Amino acid sequence: MGATPATPGSTGEEAVPEGATARATANDPLMSAMGKLSDNPMSNIIPIDWMEISKALQTLHERQMSDPQRTKRVATDYNRRLKEATMKVWSDAAFRFSGLPSQEEEEEGKPDKRFSDPEWESNPYYKMLKETYLLTSEYLLKEAEETDDGQDAEEQLRLKFHLKQFVDAMAPVNFFLTNPAAIKRAMETGGTSLADGARNLASDLEEGRLSMVDANAFEVGENLARTPGKVVYRNELIELIQYEPTTERVHEVPLLFLPPWINKYYILDLSEKNSMVKYLVEQGFTVFMTSWKNPDSSMEETKFEDYMTLGPLAAAEVVKDITESEEINPVGYCVGGTLLAITLAWLAAGDDESPFNATTFMVALQDFAEVGDTAVFIDEPQVELMERQMMERGYLGDREMANMFNLLRSNDLIWSNVINNYLLGLKPPAFDMLYWNSDGTRMARDAHSFYIRNTYLENNLIKPGKVEIKGRPIDLGRVTGVVYAVGAEKDHIVPWKSAWKISKLANTTSTHFTLAASGHIAGMISPPEKGKGYWTAEGQYETAEEWREHAEEHEGSWWEDWRGWLEDRSGEKEKPPAMGSENYPPIVDAPGTYSRTGRSGDARGATRQEARQGARGRATAGTPSPPQTSENPPPNARVANFVEPYRRSSQNSSSTRSGD
């Protein structure tokens, strides 16, 4: 989750003519035309890098032309299969027309939910369109694999990624004239759905992002992050939440969560039915949660070491004071797990006695050699572009982060919403996880640059002593104790084999690795009532592949397996500690103030000087946007003329409907 894109047009600023989007030849007409797409206001909503796509198509074409005989064989096979598909579609149509049963065979594998409308099967025109698209997509992606000429692995990954983006974008369901459900709805509503879609588009253009969820359906502290608790400590970077016990006796060793600071903590405390925090409290654990502040430009010089000292180290002292326990069981989630590993290594490098006992890593990276599709967004030119953007603003905006995660799952997070919002004219659904996904945070300049360069770009954490924090060399091999690590089977951000590597990096006495079903988020949020299954294996193994060979599949949720592991390492049961202490009395109710800032306060067009002016006298609870002047126009000014016709059309449509 820590990788960041430098997507052209994603910030509402002028595109910088360097980096990943300027690799192609400047005087190439195709490249020039594709590059202009990034200046379109729609690029804020659909952050596709069309120049990189055109480069990928050109590279594939050059590979094919280098072996014409092979290309001829592939084309012949493609034409044969297309002809067979065509004949089968029309043969089935003839059977239906004559009243005879169809000769169709059951499709193998999981059905493509994009083509769930019955017309894609019953109407021969749409059926042929679907089959042609799927066959062409298959061949295009297959060609990327089979024409691999042994080039750099990262370049091959980039080629496949951008071809997949092209294939996803070109699906016929994404276009009104080739989407039977959209056409049917337009006819049923007398065109009202098209007017509604235009209004949704105008609203998204003004906001500068694609709506994925009904934002009015949720409010942090009201129907999200509702587990009762108190903020018992606050500094310039974190609020520490202590949750109220619900059992008469609790385990003596408390839990301290370190969630990622690139998202809000409440993914771990969504609604009552899927809250990990609530589950653990009900199992008799004393739970503390770190809630990170959403940085603004005044925090541009915040260092990565500040995240350690003001984060886990400061929180640990408070937890010890309140619970009177000398031991703490820390839980590091994603980037929080990376920080936790660094903190453990930092403590081991000095004379400090570590308060941390049994450690849990949830989908966390320490070895960044294999990071999946996120590698597409990380190379020297893109990091330099990101750093130039951060120098101007003092931070990296949350929308750049959101664009990257959306592109990693473009069918689910981009195109499905394009269809729902614009083609069908519907409002986004009310879904708590998508609300959290849209409630992003910014990245402090210095800390984020240090993190990206030492992890994704240079992979320095696995090199003993290469990274130095506050004068101490970081060596993960000095991390001891017991570890519970969990990866997710379909994780495209932290591949499970990379999450497993903590088993070999740390010098632990025992590492219990669990593989959860599903992906990066859904795999972790797996309450017992909706358990998706998981795998475990006893013993220690040399490779992730060897571990998988011995792993046994279980039904239910990995939470239950983890709970048992924690219970064995959390001491005896005792009376719950008080909420707060004399030194750290409760400040405000959970979820606190830091988790409530950021949804509308992204001053992405501001320079750091302007944001500092706005920050003077600012309370820690809020980060308002900078003043908007002629020198600093609102970020949506560039799309005002584009939006206005849609607004007028929508108003006319609304008045017509009310008259009806």
XYZ file of C-alpha atoms in Angstrom:
660
model
C 0.000 0.000 0.000
C 2.981 2.342 0.206
C 3.679 2.705 -3.516
C 2.609 5.956 -5.145
C 1.824 6.747 -8.736
C 2.752 9.823 -10.655
C -0.297 9.592 -12.873
C -0.547 12.401 -15.435
C -3.467 14.683 -14.816
C -4.264 13.106 -11.461
C -3.534 16.178 -9.350
C -5.246 18.918 -11.261
C -1.861 20.532 -11.995
C 0.072 20.992 -15.210
C 1.719 17.731 -16.231
C 5.481 17.729 -15.754
C 7.112 16.965 -19.142
C 9.448 14.370 -17.681
C 9.240 10.927 -16.080
C 7.270 7.895 -17.080
C 4.866 9.700 -19.408
C 7.637 11.254 -21.506
C 9.617 8.153 -22.332
C 8.232 7.960 -25.837
C 9.573 10.020 -28.721
C 8.246 13.566 -28.499
C 7.601 13.976 -32.228
C 5.633 10.747 -32.629
C 2.082 11.781 -33.681
C 0.475 8.799 -31.925
C 2.368 9.488 -28.711
C 1.519 13.182 -28.922
C -2.182 12.446 -29.379
C -2.196 9.990 -26.492
C -0.355 12.483 -24.305
C -3.040 15.108 -24.858
C -5.561 12.772 -23.258
C -3.869 13.410 -19.916
C -4.895 17.086 -20.150
C -8.554 16.095 -20.380
C -10.511 16.751 -17.164
C -11.710 13.145 -17.410
C -8.187 12.011 -16.522
C -8.919 12.965 -12.912
C -11.778 10.473 -12.949
C -10.259 7.745 -15.125
C -6.506 8.016 -14.417
C -5.387 5.832 -17.322
C -1.919 6.634 -18.709
C -2.729 6.484 -22.419
C 0.809 7.342 -23.452
C 2.149 4.340 -21.568
C -0.580 2.201 -23.150
C 0.383 3.383 -26.629
C 4.003 2.637 -25.850
C 3.067 -0.877 -24.716
C 1.094 -1.494 -27.920
C 4.001 -0.222 -29.986
C 6.454 -2.467 -28.121
C 4.233 -5.493 -28.666
C 3.916 -4.674 -32.375
C 7.704 -4.417 -32.733
C 8.135 -7.781 -31.023
C 5.634 -9.391 -33.366
C 7.290 -7.918 -36.450
C 10.658 -9.277 -35.349
C 9.335 -12.829 -35.925
C 6.883 -12.638 -38.858
C 6.527 -16.409 -39.249
C 5.425 -16.854 -35.669
C 3.109 -13.857 -35.922
C 1.522 -15.346 -39.027
C 0.821 -18.600 -37.162
C -0.710 -16.704 -34.253
C -2.907 -14.639 -36.595
C -4.054 -17.785 -38.398
C -4.995 -19.439 -35.118
C -6.807 -16.296 -33.958
C -8.828 -16.089 -37.180
C -9.709 -19.787 -36.928
C -11.000 -19.449 -33.380
C -12.881 -16.257 -34.228
C -14.579 -18.002 -37.150
C -15.529 -20.935 -34.919
C -16.949 -18.586 -32.294
C -18.945 -16.717 -34.937
C -20.436 -19.891 -36.370
C -21.342 -21.161 -32.919
C -23.058 -17.910 -31.933
C -25.235 -17.833 -35.039
C -25.896 -21.569 -34.876
C -27.194 -21.180 -31.336
C -29.279 -18.199 -32.440
C -30.839 -20.308 -35.202
C -31.711 -23.063 -32.730
C -33.404 -20.534 -30.437
C -35.300 -18.933 -33.331
C -36.633 -22.307 -34.431
C -37.717 -23.210 -30.919
C -35.114 -25.963 -30.516
C -32.921 -26.187 -27.408
C -29.605 -24.357 -27.640
C -26.454 -26.389 -28.269
C -24.413 -24.174 -25.955
C -22.002 -25.833 -23.565
C -21.432 -24.712 -20.006
C -18.614 -22.166 -19.802
C -15.604 -23.278 -17.819
C -14.333 -21.224 -14.923
C -15.882 -18.307 -13.090
C -18.309 -16.256 -15.227
C -17.257 -12.708 -16.114
C -19.565 -10.506 -14.046
C -19.179 -7.641 -16.528
C -21.392 -9.614 -18.913
C -24.078 -10.662 -16.440
C -26.970 -9.045 -18.335
C -28.992 -11.791 -20.127
C -28.682 -9.957 -23.455
C -25.005 -10.896 -23.644
C -26.116 -14.520 -24.060
C -29.529 -14.346 -25.718
C -28.866 -11.626 -28.309
C -26.517 -12.881 -31.074
C -25.188 -9.372 -31.748
C -24.106 -8.848 -28.145
C -22.981 -12.452 -27.827
C -20.682 -12.046 -30.837
C -19.403 -8.731 -29.513
C -18.580 -10.330 -26.171
C -16.870 -13.375 -27.708
C -14.794 -11.204 -30.048
C -13.688 -8.984 -27.180
C -12.779 -11.875 -24.877
C -10.891 -13.732 -27.607
C -8.982 -10.625 -28.692
C -8.133 -9.782 -25.073
C -6.879 -13.295 -24.473
C -4.591 -13.170 -27.505
C -3.260 -9.709 -26.725
C -2.293 -10.593 -23.154
C -0.955 -13.970 -24.239
C 1.253 -12.275 -26.833
C 2.821 -10.166 -24.100
C 3.887 -13.393 -22.386
C 4.958 -15.391 -25.431
C 6.911 -12.626 -27.155
C 8.967 -11.878 -24.057
C 12.451 -11.427 -25.483
C 14.212 -11.705 -22.153
C 14.126 -8.002 -21.419
C 14.196 -6.509 -17.932
C 11.592 -8.098 -15.647
C 10.277 -4.702 -14.554
C 9.797 -3.611 -18.164
C 7.935 -6.835 -18.897
C 5.708 -6.266 -15.867
C 5.042 -2.707 -17.031
C 4.159 -3.937 -20.528
C 1.683 -6.516 -19.221
C 0.143 -4.042 -16.800
C -0.555 -1.377 -19.417
C -1.867 -3.918 -21.917
C -4.254 -5.133 -19.218
C -5.343 -1.530 -18.633
C -6.047 -1.204 -22.366
C -7.980 -4.467 -22.472
C -10.092 -3.475 -19.465
C -10.806 -0.028 -20.912
C -11.933 -1.409 -24.273
C -14.588 -3.768 -22.874
C -17.831 -3.169 -24.823
C -19.770 -2.920 -21.576
C -17.940 0.378 -20.868
C -19.613 2.155 -23.805
C -23.249 3.193 -23.969
C -23.934 1.969 -27.526
C -22.564 -1.490 -26.742
C -24.038 -1.883 -23.254
C -27.494 -3.505 -23.452
C -28.345 -2.720 -19.829
C -27.608 0.984 -20.326
C -29.670 1.156 -23.525
C -32.573 -0.665 -21.896
C -32.542 1.633 -18.867
C -32.440 4.731 -21.073
C -35.497 3.506 -22.969
C -37.366 2.559 -19.789
C -36.710 5.958 -18.178
C -37.386 8.009 -21.293
C -33.787 9.224 -21.323
C -33.821 10.316 -17.684
C -30.982 7.911 -16.874
C -28.775 9.725 -19.401
C -29.519 13.087 -17.782
C -28.812 11.572 -14.361
C -25.557 10.167 -15.695
C -24.569 13.592 -17.022
C -25.325 15.115 -13.621
C -23.220 12.452 -11.910
C -20.385 13.137 -14.350
C -20.571 16.892 -13.764
C -20.461 16.346 -10.012
C -17.445 14.055 -10.272
C -15.635 16.496 -12.552
C -16.129 19.265 -10.018
C -14.923 17.020 -7.220
C -12.019 15.799 -9.337
C -12.513 12.117 -8.578
C -14.719 9.173 -9.466
C -17.532 8.592 -6.971
C -17.487 5.023 -5.709
C -19.712 5.218 -2.666
C -22.619 7.205 -1.282
C -20.586 9.528 0.941
C -23.709 10.793 2.698
C -24.499 7.334 4.032
C -21.576 7.225 6.473
C -19.995 9.325 9.161
C -16.974 8.375 11.233
C -18.066 8.026 14.830
C -21.740 7.663 13.911
C -22.038 4.460 11.879
C -18.315 3.770 11.399
C -15.607 3.390 14.070
C -18.225 3.015 16.790
C -16.471 0.676 19.215
C -16.526 2.607 22.526
C -13.202 4.002 23.657
C -11.225 7.084 24.629
C -8.329 8.997 23.155
C -5.841 8.813 26.021
C -2.843 10.433 24.344
C -2.195 12.872 21.517
C 0.966 14.263 19.976
C 1.673 16.021 16.689
C 1.520 12.718 14.778
C -0.813 10.272 16.569
C -3.836 9.900 18.759
C -3.826 6.769 20.906
C -7.226 5.164 21.469
C -7.945 2.810 24.379
C -11.080 0.706 23.907
C -13.497 0.035 26.737
C -13.573 -3.573 27.992
C -16.749 -5.608 27.606
C -15.648 -8.599 29.696
C -15.203 -8.840 33.457
C -11.619 -10.034 33.091
C -9.033 -9.380 30.386
C -5.629 -10.736 29.410
C -2.837 -8.947 31.254
C -0.758 -8.264 28.095
C -2.408 -5.541 25.974
C -2.518 -5.257 22.181
C -1.154 -2.196 20.377
C -2.188 -1.709 16.744
C 0.000 0.132 14.238
C -2.158 0.564 11.128
C -0.780 2.127 7.937
C -0.574 5.926 7.935
C -1.479 6.007 4.245
C -5.080 5.173 5.232
C -7.369 5.842 8.172
C -7.197 3.311 10.998
C -10.916 2.550 11.054
C -10.666 -0.167 8.403
C -10.103 -2.234 11.560
C -13.288 -0.860 13.149
C -15.847 -0.431 10.368
C -19.345 -1.500 11.309
C -20.202 -3.743 14.235
C -20.524 -6.813 12.015
C -16.963 -6.637 10.634
C -14.933 -4.808 13.284
C -11.686 -6.537 14.227
C -11.387 -4.209 17.222
C -14.823 -5.145 18.548
C -14.079 -8.848 18.044
C -10.835 -8.685 20.047
C -12.383 -6.651 22.857
C -15.166 -9.220 23.149
C -12.526 -11.968 23.391
C -11.067 -10.352 26.517
C -8.156 -8.356 25.095
C -7.224 -4.804 26.065
C -6.857 -3.038 22.728
C -5.031 0.192 21.911
C -5.144 1.758 18.437
C -2.814 4.261 16.786
C -4.689 6.884 14.760
C -2.282 8.822 12.531
C -2.634 12.516 11.753
C -3.409 13.482 8.157
C -0.353 15.614 7.223
C -0.543 19.075 5.715
C 2.220 21.289 4.337
C 3.296 22.383 7.804
C 4.528 18.796 8.340
C 6.721 18.679 5.218
C 9.908 18.161 7.247
C 8.487 15.367 9.390
C 11.034 12.561 9.187
C 10.495 8.836 8.952
C 12.180 8.487 12.337
C 9.449 10.747 13.748
C 6.902 8.129 12.752
C 8.834 5.658 14.909
C 9.483 7.852 17.958
C 6.097 9.584 17.985
C 4.307 6.419 16.881
C 5.077 2.979 18.363
C 7.690 4.129 20.883
C 5.560 6.927 22.339
C 2.429 4.775 22.283
C 4.195 1.912 24.062
C 5.117 4.149 27.008
C 1.509 5.256 27.378
C 0.179 1.694 27.142
C 2.623 0.511 29.811
C 1.641 3.361 32.125
C -2.099 2.722 31.780
C -2.043 -1.088 31.971
C 0.973 -1.454 34.304
C 2.133 -4.226 31.992
C 5.805 -4.414 31.057
C 4.941 -6.350 27.908
C 2.896 -5.380 24.859
C 1.811 -7.502 21.908
C 2.155 -5.232 18.849
C 0.183 -5.642 15.616
C 1.595 -4.046 12.458
C -0.737 -3.762 9.475
C 0.718 -3.168 5.984
C 3.019 -0.105 6.156
C 2.502 -0.167 9.912
C 4.055 -3.639 9.851
C 7.085 -2.316 7.985
C 7.466 0.413 10.614
C 7.048 -2.160 13.381
C 9.848 -4.336 11.958
C 12.134 -1.283 11.770
C 11.226 -0.335 15.341
C 12.040 -3.823 16.622
C 15.393 -3.744 14.798
C 16.117 -0.250 16.150
C 15.467 -1.376 19.721
C 17.661 -4.440 19.193
C 20.509 -2.237 17.951
C 20.678 -0.324 21.252
C 20.637 -1.033 24.935
C 16.897 -0.429 25.209
C 14.749 -3.130 26.718
C 12.002 -3.785 24.204
C 8.454 -3.704 25.574
C 7.243 -5.746 22.618
C 6.467 -9.398 23.204
C 4.593 -11.497 20.617
C 4.484 -9.644 17.293
C 1.842 -9.841 14.557
C 2.472 -8.735 10.971
C -0.623 -8.353 8.796
C 0.106 -8.239 5.019
C 3.354 -6.403 5.733
C 6.457 -6.076 3.567
C 10.032 -6.063 4.795
C 11.673 -7.457 1.650
C 10.530 -5.369 -1.329
C 12.092 -7.479 -4.070
C 8.679 -8.700 -5.237
C 5.859 -6.219 -4.775
C 3.456 -7.268 -7.513
C 1.814 -4.750 -9.811
C 2.757 -1.806 -7.595
C 6.240 -2.032 -9.143
C 4.729 -0.472 -12.277
C 4.489 2.840 -10.430
C 7.965 2.810 -8.910
C 11.106 3.682 -10.823
C 13.606 6.523 -10.604
C 11.845 8.907 -13.045
C 8.484 8.458 -11.332
C 9.965 8.878 -7.857
C 11.731 12.057 -9.000
C 8.450 13.385 -10.376
C 6.709 12.563 -7.102
C 9.435 14.348 -5.136
C 9.101 17.470 -7.300
C 5.376 17.485 -6.633
C 5.994 17.124 -2.904
C 8.601 19.920 -2.929
C 5.933 22.254 -4.294
C 3.191 21.252 -1.856
C 5.010 19.758 1.107
C 3.127 16.463 0.843
C 1.796 13.873 -1.575
C -1.962 14.170 -2.032
C -4.332 11.361 -1.207
C -5.702 11.290 -4.752
C -2.411 10.112 -6.207
C -2.535 7.185 -3.810
C -6.165 6.496 -4.646
C -5.452 6.532 -8.381
C -2.799 3.856 -8.011
C -4.969 1.527 -5.962
C -7.873 2.038 -8.350
C -5.727 1.158 -11.363
C -4.604 -2.056 -9.702
C -8.256 -3.172 -9.776
C -9.603 -1.081 -12.620
C -12.575 -3.303 -13.473
C -13.858 -3.313 -9.900
C -12.927 0.217 -8.826
C -13.057 2.273 -12.033
C -15.082 0.776 -14.869
C -17.884 -0.687 -12.763
C -18.456 2.791 -11.327
C -18.253 4.444 -14.751
C -21.043 2.116 -15.877
C -23.119 2.582 -12.724
C -22.727 6.363 -12.429
C -22.674 7.577 -16.028
C -24.163 4.916 -18.317
C -26.941 3.765 -15.983
C -27.342 7.103 -14.211
C -27.428 5.494 -10.773
C -26.016 6.740 -7.501
C -23.028 4.899 -6.012
C -23.865 2.243 -3.407
C -23.603 2.660 0.356
C -20.701 0.339 1.223
C -18.600 0.918 4.333
C -15.371 -0.515 2.931
C -15.583 1.675 -0.183
C -16.253 4.721 2.003
C -13.054 4.002 3.925
C -11.232 3.433 0.624
C -12.237 6.926 -0.523
C -11.250 8.561 2.780
C -7.551 8.839 2.025
C -4.660 10.624 3.690
C -1.708 12.660 2.500
C 1.973 11.747 2.857
C 4.478 14.040 4.592
C 7.229 14.957 2.110
C 10.474 13.971 3.862
C 9.091 10.836 5.513
C 7.509 9.550 2.326
C 10.564 10.178 0.167
C 12.740 8.295 2.664
C 10.272 5.420 2.813
C 9.817 4.997 -0.953
C 13.530 5.173 -1.737
C 14.654 2.798 0.997
C 11.926 0.235 0.383
C 10.378 0.019 -3.076
C 13.209 1.656 -5.007
C 16.356 0.324 -3.301
C 15.089 -2.468 -0.993
C 17.539 -1.437 1.701
C 15.776 -2.994 4.691
C 17.106 -6.454 3.847
C 20.689 -5.101 3.739
C 22.031 -5.118 7.312
C 23.153 -1.640 8.340
C 22.216 0.021 5.047
C 19.402 2.005 6.702
C 20.221 4.088 9.753
C 17.541 5.485 12.050
C 18.499 7.968 14.780
C 22.118 6.847 14.664
C 21.412 3.112 14.829
C 21.896 0.646 11.952
C 18.822 -1.402 11.082
C 19.360 -5.157 10.853
C 16.193 -7.249 10.690
C 18.282 -10.293 11.570
C 18.524 -8.951 15.128
C 14.748 -9.083 15.591
C 13.926 -11.913 17.996
C 10.860 -13.314 19.727
C 7.787 -15.009 18.308
C 5.874 -13.851 15.248
C 2.429 -14.401 13.759
C 2.431 -13.310 10.116
C -0.550 -13.341 7.785
C -0.690 -12.861 4.030
C -3.619 -12.792 1.616
C -3.953 -15.275 -1.228
C -5.088 -12.738 -3.854
C -3.181 -9.727 -2.560
C -1.988 -7.547 -5.467
C -0.284 -5.010 -3.165
C 1.644 -7.309 -0.792
C 2.044 -10.679 -2.558
C 1.639 -13.409 0.035
C 5.034 -14.926 -0.747
C 6.612 -11.583 0.136
C 4.599 -11.365 3.364
C 5.938 -14.836 4.229
C 9.568 -13.656 4.007
C 9.590 -12.295 7.558
C 9.939 -15.973 8.476
C 13.497 -15.898 7.119
C 14.472 -12.261 7.680
C 13.925 -12.145 11.442
C 15.853 -14.278 13.932
C 12.679 -15.418 15.655
C 12.278 -18.538 17.745
C 8.995 -19.306 16.008
C 7.047 -17.809 13.098
C 3.474 -18.912 12.549
C 2.428 -17.968 9.018
C -1.220 -17.960 7.966
C -2.542 -17.455 4.450
C -5.976 -15.827 4.323
C -8.327 -16.187 1.393
C -9.232 -13.093 -0.658
C -7.218 -9.887 -1.130
C -5.311 -7.164 0.673
C -8.289 -5.667 2.512
C -11.066 -8.248 2.327
C -8.632 -10.958 3.405
C -7.863 -9.120 6.644
C -11.449 -8.080 7.412
C -12.769 -11.594 7.849
C -15.149 -11.943 10.821
C -15.929 -15.526 11.878
C -19.525 -15.280 10.662
C -18.290 -14.640 7.126
C -14.994 -16.491 7.202
C -13.556 -17.028 3.742
C -11.149 -19.793 4.747
C -7.404 -19.844 5.432
C -4.305 -22.082 5.358
C -1.748 -22.927 8.042
C 1.242 -25.248 8.301
C 3.157 -26.442 11.328
C 6.922 -26.148 11.374
C 9.475 -23.870 9.714
C 10.226 -23.941 5.975
C 12.943 -22.642 3.683
C 10.683 -21.218 0.982
C 7.135 -19.967 0.620
C 6.493 -22.648 -1.989
C 7.569 -25.350 0.462
C 5.286 -23.861 3.104
C 2.349 -23.948 0.662
C 2.975 -27.616 -0.151
C 2.527 -28.502 3.531
C -0.281 -26.035 4.301
C -3.680 -27.319 5.366
C -6.871 -25.510 4.393
C -9.369 -24.571 7.101
C -12.916 -23.279 6.979
C -13.922 -20.119 8.793
C -11.822 -17.084 9.648
C -8.126 -16.753 10.381
C -9.164 -14.435 13.240
C -10.012 -17.503 15.305
C -6.616 -19.082 14.656
C -4.913 -15.797 15.589
C -7.027 -15.422 18.722
C -5.811 -18.795 19.980
C -2.200 -17.844 19.235
C -2.616 -14.542 21.100
C -4.311 -16.130 24.107
C -1.292 -18.390 24.644
C 0.992 -15.324 24.721
C -1.108 -12.721 26.528
C -0.784 -13.821 30.136
C -3.402 -14.566 32.744
C -6.825 -12.973 33.033
C -7.184 -10.031 35.419
C -9.432 -7.085 36.186
C -9.522 -4.623 33.259
C -7.342 -1.520 33.619
C -8.989 1.859 34.052
C -9.617 4.035 31.019
C -6.533 6.204 30.969
C -4.385 6.936 33.990
C -3.288 9.832 36.178
C -0.552 10.654 33.690
C -2.727 10.070 30.633
C -6.354 10.911 31.384
C -8.940 10.506 28.611
C -9.079 13.462 26.216
C -12.069 12.796 23.952
C -14.237 9.866 22.954
C -13.120 7.516 20.201
C -12.632 7.768 17.268
C -10.936 11.042 18.167
C -10.159 13.966 15.875
C -7.340 12.845 13.569
C -9.513 10.210 11.901
C -12.189 12.773 11.030
C -10.015 15.083 8.914
C -9.179 14.852 5.248
C -12.198 13.977 3.101
C -12.754 17.527 1.911
C -9.562 19.167 3.070
C -7.123 18.086 0.372
C -5.429 21.347 -0.548
C -3.868 19.752 -3.560
C -3.434 23.008 -5.472
C -1.644 24.815 -2.650
C 2.010 25.618 -2.310
C 3.622 24.905 1.034
C 3.877 28.647 1.813
C 0.123 29.118 1.343
C -0.697 26.057 3.404
C 1.621 27.239 6.184
C -0.246 30.533 6.317
C -3.472 28.590 6.670
C -1.864 26.417 9.337
C -0.947 29.276 11.676
C -3.051 29.058 14.750
C -4.675 25.888 13.480
C -5.997 23.462 16.064
C -4.718 19.922 15.891
C -8.213 18.702 15.124
C -8.535 20.250 11.669
C -6.649 20.950 8.459
C -8.703 23.438 6.411
C -7.900 24.139 2.797
C -5.783 27.211 1.951
C -7.503 30.431 0.909
C -8.537 30.526 -2.724
C -7.328 33.615 -4.607
C -6.693 34.595 -8.192
C -3.148 33.304 -7.754
C -4.423 30.117 -6.128
C -7.700 29.180 -7.862
C -9.842 26.288 -6.682
C -8.595 22.928 -7.996
C -11.772 22.476 -10.011
C -11.422 25.773 -11.924
C -9.878 24.054 -14.932
C -13.021 21.970 -15.480
C -15.626 24.685 -14.866
C -16.358 25.292 -18.535
C -16.498 21.559 -19.170
C -18.980 21.016 -16.351
C -21.331 23.944 -16.946
C -23.220 22.459 -19.933
C -23.861 19.269 -17.960
C -25.120 21.285 -15.013
C -27.551 23.230 -17.203
C -28.696 20.009 -18.866
C -29.224 18.370 -15.493
C -31.164 21.341 -14.161
C -33.426 21.302 -17.189
C -33.893 17.557 -16.791
C -34.725 17.961 -13.107
C -37.302 20.659 -13.747
C -38.890 18.562 -16.474
C -39.178 15.577 -14.165
C -40.682 17.649 -11.390
C -43.203 19.017 -13.869
C -44.146 15.481 -14.819
